[in-house]
Coordinates of C-alpha atoms in Angstrom, one line a residue:
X1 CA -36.1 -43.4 -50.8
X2 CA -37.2 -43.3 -47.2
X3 CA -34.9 -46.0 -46.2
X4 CA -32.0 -44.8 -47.7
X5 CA -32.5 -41.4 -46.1
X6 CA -32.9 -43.3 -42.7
X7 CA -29.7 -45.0 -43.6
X8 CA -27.9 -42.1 -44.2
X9 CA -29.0 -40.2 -40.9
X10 CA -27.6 -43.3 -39.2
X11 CA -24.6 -43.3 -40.2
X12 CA -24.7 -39.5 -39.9
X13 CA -25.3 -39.6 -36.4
X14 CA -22.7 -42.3 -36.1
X15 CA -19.9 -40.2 -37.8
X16 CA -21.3 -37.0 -35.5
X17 CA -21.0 -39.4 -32.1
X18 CA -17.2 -40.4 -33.2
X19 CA -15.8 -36.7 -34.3
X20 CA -17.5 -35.3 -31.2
X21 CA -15.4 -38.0 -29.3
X22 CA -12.0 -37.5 -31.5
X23 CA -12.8 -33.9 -31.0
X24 CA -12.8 -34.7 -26.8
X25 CA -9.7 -37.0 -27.0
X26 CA -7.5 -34.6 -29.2
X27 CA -8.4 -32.2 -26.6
X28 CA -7.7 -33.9 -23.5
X29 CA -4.4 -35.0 -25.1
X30 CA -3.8 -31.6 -26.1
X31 CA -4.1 -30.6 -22.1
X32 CA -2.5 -33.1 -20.7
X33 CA 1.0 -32.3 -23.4
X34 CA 0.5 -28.6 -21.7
X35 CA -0.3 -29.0 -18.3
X36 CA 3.0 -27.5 -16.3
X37 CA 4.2 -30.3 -14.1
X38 CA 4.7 -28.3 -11.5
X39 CA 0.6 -28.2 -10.8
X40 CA 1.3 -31.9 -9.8
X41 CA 4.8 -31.2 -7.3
X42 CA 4.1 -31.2 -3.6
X43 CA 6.6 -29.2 -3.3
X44 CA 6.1 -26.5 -5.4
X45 CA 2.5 -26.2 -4.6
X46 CA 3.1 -25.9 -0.6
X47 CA 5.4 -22.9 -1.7
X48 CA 3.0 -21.8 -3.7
X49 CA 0.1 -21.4 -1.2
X50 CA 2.9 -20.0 1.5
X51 CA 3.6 -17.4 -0.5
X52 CA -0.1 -16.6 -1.3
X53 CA -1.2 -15.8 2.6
X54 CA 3.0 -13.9 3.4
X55 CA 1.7 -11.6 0.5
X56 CA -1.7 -11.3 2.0
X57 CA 0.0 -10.3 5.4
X58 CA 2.0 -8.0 3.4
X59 CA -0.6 -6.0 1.0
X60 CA -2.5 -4.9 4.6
X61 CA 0.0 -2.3 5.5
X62 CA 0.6 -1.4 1.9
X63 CA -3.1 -0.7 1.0
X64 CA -3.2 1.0 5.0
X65 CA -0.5 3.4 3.7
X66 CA -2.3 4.5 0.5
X67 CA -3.2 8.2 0.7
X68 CA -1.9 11.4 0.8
X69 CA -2.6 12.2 4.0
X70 CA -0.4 9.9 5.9
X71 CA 2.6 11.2 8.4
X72 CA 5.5 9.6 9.2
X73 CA 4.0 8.6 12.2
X74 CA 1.5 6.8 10.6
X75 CA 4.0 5.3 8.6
X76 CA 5.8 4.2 12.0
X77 CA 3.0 2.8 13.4
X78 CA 1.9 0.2 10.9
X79 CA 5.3 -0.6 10.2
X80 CA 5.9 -1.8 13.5
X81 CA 2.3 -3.7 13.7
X82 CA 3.9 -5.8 10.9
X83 CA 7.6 -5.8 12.3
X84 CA 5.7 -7.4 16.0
X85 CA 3.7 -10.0 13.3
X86 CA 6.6 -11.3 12.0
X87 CA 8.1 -12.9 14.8
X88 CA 4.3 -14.5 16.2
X89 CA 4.2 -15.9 12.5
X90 CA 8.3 -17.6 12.7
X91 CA 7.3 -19.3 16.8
X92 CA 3.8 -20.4 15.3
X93 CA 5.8 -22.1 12.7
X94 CA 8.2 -23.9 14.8
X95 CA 5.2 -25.3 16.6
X96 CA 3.3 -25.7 13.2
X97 CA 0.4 -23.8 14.1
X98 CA -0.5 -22.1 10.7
X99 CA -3.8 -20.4 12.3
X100 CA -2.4 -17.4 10.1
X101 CA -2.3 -19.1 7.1
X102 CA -5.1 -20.5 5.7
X103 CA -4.5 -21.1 2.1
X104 CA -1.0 -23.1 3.2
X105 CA -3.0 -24.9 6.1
X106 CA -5.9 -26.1 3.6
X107 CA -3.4 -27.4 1.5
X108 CA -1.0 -29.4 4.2
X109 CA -4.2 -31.2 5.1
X110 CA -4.7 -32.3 1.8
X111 CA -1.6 -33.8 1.0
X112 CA -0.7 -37.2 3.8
X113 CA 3.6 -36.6 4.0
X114 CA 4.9 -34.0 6.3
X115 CA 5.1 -30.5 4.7
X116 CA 8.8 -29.0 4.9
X117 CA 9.1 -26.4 6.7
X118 CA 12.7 -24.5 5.6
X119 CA 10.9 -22.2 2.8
X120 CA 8.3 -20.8 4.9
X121 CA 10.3 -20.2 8.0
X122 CA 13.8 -18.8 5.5
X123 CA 11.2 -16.3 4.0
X124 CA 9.8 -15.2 7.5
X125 CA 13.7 -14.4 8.7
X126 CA 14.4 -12.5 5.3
X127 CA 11.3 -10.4 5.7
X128 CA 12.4 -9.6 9.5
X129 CA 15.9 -8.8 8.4
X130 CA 15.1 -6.7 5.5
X131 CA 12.9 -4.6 7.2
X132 CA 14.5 -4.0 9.9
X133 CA 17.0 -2.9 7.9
X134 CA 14.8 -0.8 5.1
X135 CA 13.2 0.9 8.0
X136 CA 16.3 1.5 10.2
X137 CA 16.0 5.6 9.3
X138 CA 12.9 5.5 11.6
X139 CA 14.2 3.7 14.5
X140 CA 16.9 6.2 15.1
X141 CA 14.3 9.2 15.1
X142 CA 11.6 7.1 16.6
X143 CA 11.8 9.6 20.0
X144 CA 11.1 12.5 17.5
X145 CA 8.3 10.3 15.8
X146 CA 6.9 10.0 19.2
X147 CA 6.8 13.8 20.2
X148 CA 5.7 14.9 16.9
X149 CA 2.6 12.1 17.5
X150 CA 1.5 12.9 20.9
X151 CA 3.4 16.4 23.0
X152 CA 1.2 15.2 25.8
X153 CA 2.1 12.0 27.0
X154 CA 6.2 11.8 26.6
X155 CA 8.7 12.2 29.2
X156 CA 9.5 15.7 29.5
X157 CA 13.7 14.6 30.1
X158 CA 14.0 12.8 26.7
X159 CA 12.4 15.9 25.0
X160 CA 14.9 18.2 23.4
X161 CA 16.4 21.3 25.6
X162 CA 15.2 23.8 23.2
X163 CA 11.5 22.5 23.4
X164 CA 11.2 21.7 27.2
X165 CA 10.0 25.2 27.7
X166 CA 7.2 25.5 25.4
X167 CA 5.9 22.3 26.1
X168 CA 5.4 22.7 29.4
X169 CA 3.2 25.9 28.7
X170 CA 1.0 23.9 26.4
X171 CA 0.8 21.2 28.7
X172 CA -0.8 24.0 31.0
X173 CA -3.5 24.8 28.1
X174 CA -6.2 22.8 28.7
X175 CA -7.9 23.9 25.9
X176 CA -4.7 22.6 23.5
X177 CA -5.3 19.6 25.2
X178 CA -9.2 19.2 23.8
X179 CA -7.9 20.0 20.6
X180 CA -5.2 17.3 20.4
X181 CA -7.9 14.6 21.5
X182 CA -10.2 15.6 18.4
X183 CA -7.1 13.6 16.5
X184 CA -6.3 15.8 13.6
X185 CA -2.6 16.3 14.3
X186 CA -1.7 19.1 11.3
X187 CA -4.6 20.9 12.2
X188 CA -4.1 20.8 16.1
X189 CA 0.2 22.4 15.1
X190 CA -1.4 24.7 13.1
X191 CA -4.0 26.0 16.1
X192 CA -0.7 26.8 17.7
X193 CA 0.1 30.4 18.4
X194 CA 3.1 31.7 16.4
X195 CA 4.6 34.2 19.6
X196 CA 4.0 31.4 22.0
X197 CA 4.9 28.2 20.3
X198 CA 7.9 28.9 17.7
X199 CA 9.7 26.4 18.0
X200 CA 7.5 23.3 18.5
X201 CA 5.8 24.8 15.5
X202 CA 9.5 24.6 13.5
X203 CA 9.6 21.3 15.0
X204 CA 6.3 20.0 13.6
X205 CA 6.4 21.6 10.5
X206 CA 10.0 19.0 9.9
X207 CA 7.8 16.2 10.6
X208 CA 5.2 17.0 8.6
X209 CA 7.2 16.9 5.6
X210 CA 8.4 13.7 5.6
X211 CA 6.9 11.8 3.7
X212 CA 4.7 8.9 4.8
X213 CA 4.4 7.2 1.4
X214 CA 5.1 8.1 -2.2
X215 CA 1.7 9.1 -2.9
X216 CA 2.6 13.1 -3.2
X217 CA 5.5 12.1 -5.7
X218 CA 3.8 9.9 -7.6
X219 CA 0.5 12.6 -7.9
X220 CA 3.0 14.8 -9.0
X221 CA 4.3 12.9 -11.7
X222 CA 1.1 11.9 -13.0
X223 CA 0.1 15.0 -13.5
X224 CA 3.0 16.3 -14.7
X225 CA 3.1 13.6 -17.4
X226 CA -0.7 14.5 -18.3
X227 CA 0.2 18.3 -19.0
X228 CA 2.7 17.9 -20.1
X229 CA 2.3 16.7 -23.6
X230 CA 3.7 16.7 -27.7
X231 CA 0.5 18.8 -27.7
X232 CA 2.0 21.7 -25.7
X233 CA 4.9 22.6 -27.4
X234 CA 5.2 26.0 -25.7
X235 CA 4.6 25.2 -22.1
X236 CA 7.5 26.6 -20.3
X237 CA 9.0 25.7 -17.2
X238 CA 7.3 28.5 -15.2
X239 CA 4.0 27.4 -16.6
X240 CA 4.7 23.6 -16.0
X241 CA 5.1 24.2 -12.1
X242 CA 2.7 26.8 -11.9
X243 CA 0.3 24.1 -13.0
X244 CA 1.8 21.9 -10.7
X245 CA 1.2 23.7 -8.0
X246 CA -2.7 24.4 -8.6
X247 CA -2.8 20.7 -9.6
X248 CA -1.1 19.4 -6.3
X249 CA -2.8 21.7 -3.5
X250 CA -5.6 21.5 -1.5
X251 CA -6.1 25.1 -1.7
X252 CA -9.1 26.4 -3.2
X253 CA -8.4 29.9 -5.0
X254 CA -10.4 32.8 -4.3
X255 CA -12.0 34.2 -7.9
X256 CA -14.4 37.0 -6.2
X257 CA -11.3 38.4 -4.3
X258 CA -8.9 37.9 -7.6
X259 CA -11.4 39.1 -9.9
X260 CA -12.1 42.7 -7.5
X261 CA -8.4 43.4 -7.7
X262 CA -8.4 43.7 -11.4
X263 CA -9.0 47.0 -12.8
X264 CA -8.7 45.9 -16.5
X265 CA -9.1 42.7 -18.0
X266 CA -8.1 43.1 -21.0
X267 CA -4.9 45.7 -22.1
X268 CA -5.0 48.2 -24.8
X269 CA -3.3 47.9 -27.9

């Protein structure tokens, strides 16, 4: 009895052993059948890691622009920190310096052939050329972007007729001056006197609303699309952008002062 129950786990461990391996093969097999060749093409793979680091490059000024806070100046700014990139990254390439691009420099000194070089260098001239041209709006009000950012350090002959006046009187206010260094550009327009500064204050409050990013838009919508629901069947327009408007400012309402002015808070019927 004992030896046949040794027998048996035997040949039970022996049949365990060989499914276990079956089990292995079937499942390398299975890999190999669905492995994409392309994980295996040079080629492909040098692309691959390329476009990895470009993107990189690319999500710093996007994430940099993320806010609602941000002017068009801002916006100016850091899209000409990436424009001045662009051509450092297309003369490292010609020299084959790929300090800027680590992932595709670990993997050209993996492989032992010469890496081609056409694909990286095509996608560095389409991402000068396109924004150049996405961003052209900018470059022709760029002297605007420029006054709007700093009043204080422009030349006074390229600043518009209408505003030479006034800026020469706030150049004169020392104190103005202290403000603008604190670095808070809406509040240091709004600091502005209304008699003495009309139309810089016109002029700044032009700037200001254009938009930096999409962020203000893209609030709005949000929240639009969260009130506005099968739920509420009788929310009218008014209501929807009254709503909107509480939603989307910064102001805080006063209740104590809101709450004195009302004699009755509920009507008679």
């Amino acid at each position: 009895m004992r030896r046949n129950e040794k027998e048996y786990q035997q040949k039970l461990g022996v049949w365990e052993t060989a499914k276990v391996r079956v089990e292995v093969k079937v499942e390398e097999e299975w890999k190999a059948d669905r492995a994409d060749p392309q994980l295996s093409d040079p080629t492909w793979l040098s692309k691959l890691s390329f476009l990895v680091d470009i993107t990189s490059h690319m999500n710093e000024p996007n994430l940099k622009l993320q806010g609602k806070d941000i002017l068009v100046c801002d916006l100016y700014r850091i899209i000409k920190g990436f424009r001045k990139k662009l051509p450092l990254f297309e003369a490292q390439l010609e020299r084959e310096n790929f300090s800027h691009f680590h992932c595709f420099k670990e993997f050209c000194a993996t492989i032992a052939e010469d890496v081609n070089l056409d694909f990286p260098k095509k996608i560095i001239r389409d991402l000068k050329k396109h924004f150049f041209k996405r961003f052209s709006d900018l470059d022709r009000i760029e002297s605007d972007i420029l006054l709007f950012q700093n009043l204080f350090h422009c030349n006074l002959d390229d600043v518009p007729v209408d505003l030479q006046m006034e800026l020469i009187d706030l150049r004169a206010n020392d104190l103005m001056k202290e403000k603008h260094r604190e670095g808070k550009l809406v509040a240091f327009y709004r600091c502005l006197a209304d008699d003495d500064f009309p139309k810089l204050k016109n002029f700044a409050a032009g700037m200001a609303s254009v938009f930096g990013t999409t962020y203000v838009c893209e609030q709005t919508f949000s929240k639009m699309k969260y009130v506005k629901s099968t739920h509420r069947t009788r929310l009218t327009d008014e209501h929807l952008k009254a709503i909107l408007l509480i939603g989307c400012s910064n102001s805080k309402p006063n209740i104590d002062d809101i709450l004195k002015a009302k004699r009755q808070f509920n009507k008679s019927h």
